[in-house]
Amino acid sequence: MVRGLRESDTVPSEWARSARGSLDALFQIKLKQAVVVFQVQDTSARSIVKQIADINTRMLHAWEDVRRAVLAGDDVAYRRAGMRAQALAQEKVVVAGPVLRRLREKVGDDAIDGALERELREMARKSGL
């Protein structure tokens, strides 16, 4: 979704249409994530997974606000939504970082990097990138 946002020749309506497709794909992923939250048995682990899922929901809303602002040509709303998305990404790092460090200690860097790479490829495939 970020691709093309800062390019001077970007046509707002075309970017917004493309972003709509990406947001729809991310919404489908978010629905699956909600199911996963309720399948986690350990209450401590569920709490962390739920925090991450909640952050992802707020990020999805922030990106929808970015899309609407671009379409409307509202620079103030665009900056506000973009800053909110960026702050949420940082919040997600704070919440998920310790979990990833512990997983890396237990299963190793290669397993974690491979899993993350597979998930990123799948997200890119689903969003048409």
PDB file of C-alpha atoms in Angstrom:
ATOM      1  CA  MET A   1       0.000   0.000   0.000  1.00  0.00           C
ATOM      2  CA  VAL A   2       2.843   2.363   0.723  1.00  0.00           C
ATOM      3  CA  ARG A   3       4.206   1.957  -2.776  1.00  0.00           C
ATOM      4  CA  GLY A   4       3.324   4.971  -4.862  1.00  0.00           C
ATOM      5  CA  LEU A   5       2.131   7.137  -1.995  1.00  0.00           C
ATOM      6  CA  ARG A   6       5.076   9.519  -2.094  1.00  0.00           C
ATOM      7  CA  GLU A   7       5.625   9.544  -5.846  1.00  0.00           C
ATOM      8  CA  SER A   8       4.715  12.834  -7.480  1.00  0.00           C
ATOM      9  CA  ASP A   9       3.003  11.181 -10.446  1.00  0.00           C
ATOM     10  CA  THR A  10       0.640   9.100  -8.308  1.00  0.00           C
ATOM     11  CA  VAL A  11      -3.005   9.549  -9.265  1.00  0.00           C
ATOM     12  CA  PRO A  12      -4.932   9.628  -5.962  1.00  0.00           C
ATOM     13  CA  SER A  13      -8.007   7.818  -7.286  1.00  0.00           C
ATOM     14  CA  GLU A  14      -5.872   5.006  -8.757  1.00  0.00           C
ATOM     15  CA  TRP A  15      -3.876   4.645  -5.551  1.00  0.00           C
ATOM     16  CA  ALA A  16      -7.096   4.611  -3.490  1.00  0.00           C
ATOM     17  CA  ARG A  17      -8.576   1.904  -5.734  1.00  0.00           C
ATOM     18  CA  SER A  18      -5.421  -0.208  -5.385  1.00  0.00           C
ATOM     19  CA  ALA A  19      -5.335   0.396  -1.627  1.00  0.00           C
ATOM     20  CA  ARG A  20      -8.973  -0.717  -1.360  1.00  0.00           C
ATOM     21  CA  GLY A  21      -7.971  -4.120  -2.739  1.00  0.00           C
ATOM     22  CA  SER A  22      -5.069  -4.385  -0.312  1.00  0.00           C
ATOM     23  CA  LEU A  23      -7.248  -3.367   2.627  1.00  0.00           C
ATOM     24  CA  ASP A  24      -9.849  -5.963   1.656  1.00  0.00           C
ATOM     25  CA  ALA A  25      -7.152  -8.652   1.622  1.00  0.00           C
ATOM     26  CA  LEU A  26      -5.840  -7.465   4.980  1.00  0.00           C
ATOM     27  CA  PHE A  27      -9.359  -7.526   6.409  1.00  0.00           C
ATOM     28  CA  GLN A  28      -9.640 -11.208   5.433  1.00  0.00           C
ATOM     29  CA  ILE A  29      -6.339 -11.893   7.191  1.00  0.00           C
ATOM     30  CA  LYS A  30      -7.636  -9.977  10.213  1.00  0.00           C
ATOM     31  CA  LEU A  31     -10.714 -12.219  10.376  1.00  0.00           C
ATOM     32  CA  LYS A  32      -8.487 -15.298  10.426  1.00  0.00           C
ATOM     33  CA  GLN A  33      -6.368 -13.687  13.115  1.00  0.00           C
ATOM     34  CA  ALA A  34      -9.454 -13.161  15.280  1.00  0.00           C
ATOM     35  CA  VAL A  35     -10.188 -16.885  15.087  1.00  0.00           C
ATOM     36  CA  VAL A  36      -6.611 -17.699  16.096  1.00  0.00           C
ATOM     37  CA  VAL A  37      -6.853 -15.467  19.183  1.00  0.00           C
ATOM     38  CA  PHE A  38      -9.695 -17.575  20.553  1.00  0.00           C
ATOM     39  CA  GLN A  39      -7.870 -20.831  19.817  1.00  0.00           C
ATOM     40  CA  VAL A  40      -4.876 -19.984  22.018  1.00  0.00           C
ATOM     41  CA  GLN A  41      -5.317 -21.911  25.267  1.00  0.00           C
ATOM     42  CA  ASP A  42      -2.633 -20.306  27.420  1.00  0.00           C
ATOM     43  CA  THR A  43      -4.068 -17.105  28.928  1.00  0.00           C
ATOM     44  CA  SER A  44      -0.743 -15.260  28.952  1.00  0.00           C
ATOM     45  CA  ALA A  45      -0.054 -16.121  25.304  1.00  0.00           C
ATOM     46  CA  ARG A  46      -3.666 -15.293  24.363  1.00  0.00           C
ATOM     47  CA  SER A  47      -3.284 -11.880  25.982  1.00  0.00           C
ATOM     48  CA  ILE A  48      -0.240 -11.071  23.852  1.00  0.00           C
ATOM     49  CA  VAL A  49      -1.822 -12.416  20.659  1.00  0.00           C
ATOM     50  CA  LYS A  50      -4.970 -10.395  21.405  1.00  0.00           C
ATOM     51  CA  GLN A  51      -2.896  -7.223  21.933  1.00  0.00           C
ATOM     52  CA  ILE A  52      -1.227  -7.740  18.564  1.00  0.00           C
ATOM     53  CA  ALA A  53      -4.585  -8.445  16.896  1.00  0.00           C
ATOM     54  CA  ASP A  54      -6.063  -5.287  18.430  1.00  0.00           C
ATOM     55  CA  ILE A  55      -3.114  -3.222  17.184  1.00  0.00           C
ATOM     56  CA  ASN A  56      -3.567  -4.734  13.725  1.00  0.00           C
ATOM     57  CA  THR A  57      -7.246  -3.741  13.786  1.00  0.00           C
ATOM     58  CA  ARG A  58      -6.365  -0.161  14.667  1.00  0.00           C
ATOM     59  CA  MET A  59      -3.674  -0.154  11.948  1.00  0.00           C
ATOM     60  CA  LEU A  60      -6.225  -1.362   9.411  1.00  0.00           C
ATOM     61  CA  HIS A  61      -8.511   1.537  10.388  1.00  0.00           C
ATOM     62  CA  ALA A  62      -5.615   4.003  10.175  1.00  0.00           C
ATOM     63  CA  TRP A  63      -4.768   2.819   6.663  1.00  0.00           C
ATOM     64  CA  GLU A  64      -8.403   3.112   5.649  1.00  0.00           C
ATOM     65  CA  ASP A  65      -8.254   6.703   6.904  1.00  0.00           C
ATOM     66  CA  VAL A  66      -5.091   7.258   4.823  1.00  0.00           C
ATOM     67  CA  ARG A  67      -6.934   5.918   1.767  1.00  0.00           C
ATOM     68  CA  ARG A  68      -9.911   8.200   2.350  1.00  0.00           C
ATOM     69  CA  ALA A  69      -7.666  11.237   2.928  1.00  0.00           C
ATOM     70  CA  VAL A  70      -5.736  10.585  -0.290  1.00  0.00           C
ATOM     71  CA  LEU A  71      -8.982  10.227  -2.208  1.00  0.00           C
ATOM     72  CA  ALA A  72     -10.346  13.451  -0.694  1.00  0.00           C
ATOM     73  CA  GLY A  73      -7.065  15.326  -1.155  1.00  0.00           C
ATOM     74  CA  ASP A  74      -7.036  16.156   2.570  1.00  0.00           C
ATOM     75  CA  ASP A  75      -3.358  16.581   3.483  1.00  0.00           C
ATOM     76  CA  VAL A  76      -4.065  17.223   7.175  1.00  0.00           C
ATOM     77  CA  ALA A  77      -6.105  14.021   7.536  1.00  0.00           C
ATOM     78  CA  TYR A  78      -3.503  12.149   5.477  1.00  0.00           C
ATOM     79  CA  ARG A  79      -0.666  13.200   7.785  1.00  0.00           C
ATOM     80  CA  ARG A  80      -2.713  12.497  10.916  1.00  0.00           C
ATOM     81  CA  ALA A  81      -3.692   8.999   9.741  1.00  0.00           C
ATOM     82  CA  GLY A  82      -0.162   8.264   8.546  1.00  0.00           C
ATOM     83  CA  MET A  83       1.307   9.272  11.890  1.00  0.00           C
ATOM     84  CA  ARG A  84      -1.270   7.096  13.665  1.00  0.00           C
ATOM     85  CA  ALA A  85      -0.346   4.105  11.470  1.00  0.00           C
ATOM     86  CA  GLN A  86       3.339   4.691  12.159  1.00  0.00           C
ATOM     87  CA  ALA A  87       2.770   4.960  15.932  1.00  0.00           C
ATOM     88  CA  LEU A  88       0.753   1.730  15.865  1.00  0.00           C
ATOM     89  CA  ALA A  89       3.548  -0.028  13.979  1.00  0.00           C
ATOM     90  CA  GLN A  90       5.941   1.027  16.740  1.00  0.00           C
ATOM     91  CA  GLU A  91       3.487  -0.157  19.383  1.00  0.00           C
ATOM     92  CA  LYS A  92       3.314  -3.526  17.637  1.00  0.00           C
ATOM     93  CA  VAL A  93       7.116  -3.803  17.705  1.00  0.00           C
ATOM     94  CA  VAL A  94       7.081  -3.162  21.449  1.00  0.00           C
ATOM     95  CA  VAL A  95       4.432  -5.849  22.042  1.00  0.00           C
ATOM     96  CA  ALA A  96       5.650  -8.453  19.536  1.00  0.00           C
ATOM     97  CA  GLY A  97       9.414  -7.905  19.913  1.00  0.00           C
ATOM     98  CA  PRO A  98       9.847  -9.842  23.166  1.00  0.00           C
ATOM     99  CA  VAL A  99       7.782 -12.725  21.778  1.00  0.00           C
ATOM    100  CA  LEU A 100       9.927 -12.934  18.661  1.00  0.00           C
ATOM    101  CA  ARG A 101      13.116 -12.816  20.752  1.00  0.00           C
ATOM    102  CA  ARG A 102      11.888 -15.721  22.897  1.00  0.00           C
ATOM    103  CA  LEU A 103      10.858 -17.705  19.838  1.00  0.00           C
ATOM    104  CA  ARG A 104      14.258 -17.109  18.251  1.00  0.00           C
ATOM    105  CA  GLU A 105      15.918 -18.425  21.411  1.00  0.00           C
ATOM    106  CA  LYS A 106      13.763 -21.567  21.402  1.00  0.00           C
ATOM    107  CA  VAL A 107      13.524 -22.480  17.713  1.00  0.00           C
ATOM    108  CA  GLY A 108      16.342 -20.495  16.095  1.00  0.00           C
ATOM    109  CA  ASP A 109      16.662 -17.601  13.702  1.00  0.00           C
ATOM    110  CA  ASP A 110      16.282 -19.662  10.521  1.00  0.00           C
ATOM    111  CA  ALA A 111      12.895 -21.067  11.566  1.00  0.00           C
ATOM    112  CA  ILE A 112      11.528 -17.654  12.546  1.00  0.00           C
ATOM    113  CA  ASP A 113      12.934 -15.869   9.487  1.00  0.00           C
ATOM    114  CA  GLY A 114      11.545 -18.583   7.214  1.00  0.00           C
ATOM    115  CA  ALA A 115       8.095 -18.394   8.805  1.00  0.00           C
ATOM    116  CA  LEU A 116       8.036 -14.592   8.566  1.00  0.00           C
ATOM    117  CA  GLU A 117       9.189 -14.712   4.947  1.00  0.00           C
ATOM    118  CA  ARG A 118       6.446 -17.209   4.055  1.00  0.00           C
ATOM    119  CA  GLU A 119       3.803 -15.037   5.719  1.00  0.00           C
ATOM    120  CA  LEU A 120       5.035 -11.899   3.942  1.00  0.00           C
ATOM    121  CA  ARG A 121       5.011 -13.689   0.576  1.00  0.00           C
ATOM    122  CA  GLU A 122       1.474 -14.934   1.230  1.00  0.00           C
ATOM    123  CA  MET A 123       0.293 -11.443   2.220  1.00  0.00           C
ATOM    124  CA  ALA A 124       1.920  -9.988  -0.892  1.00  0.00           C
ATOM    125  CA  ARG A 125       0.299 -12.657  -3.066  1.00  0.00           C
ATOM    126  CA  LYS A 126      -3.142 -12.021  -1.569  1.00  0.00           C
ATOM    127  CA  SER A 127      -2.814  -8.273  -1.963  1.00  0.00           C
ATOM    128  CA  GLY A 128      -1.521  -8.517  -5.547  1.00  0.00           C
ATOM    129  CA  LEU A 129       1.986  -7.199  -4.993  1.00  0.00           C
TER     130      LEU A 129
END
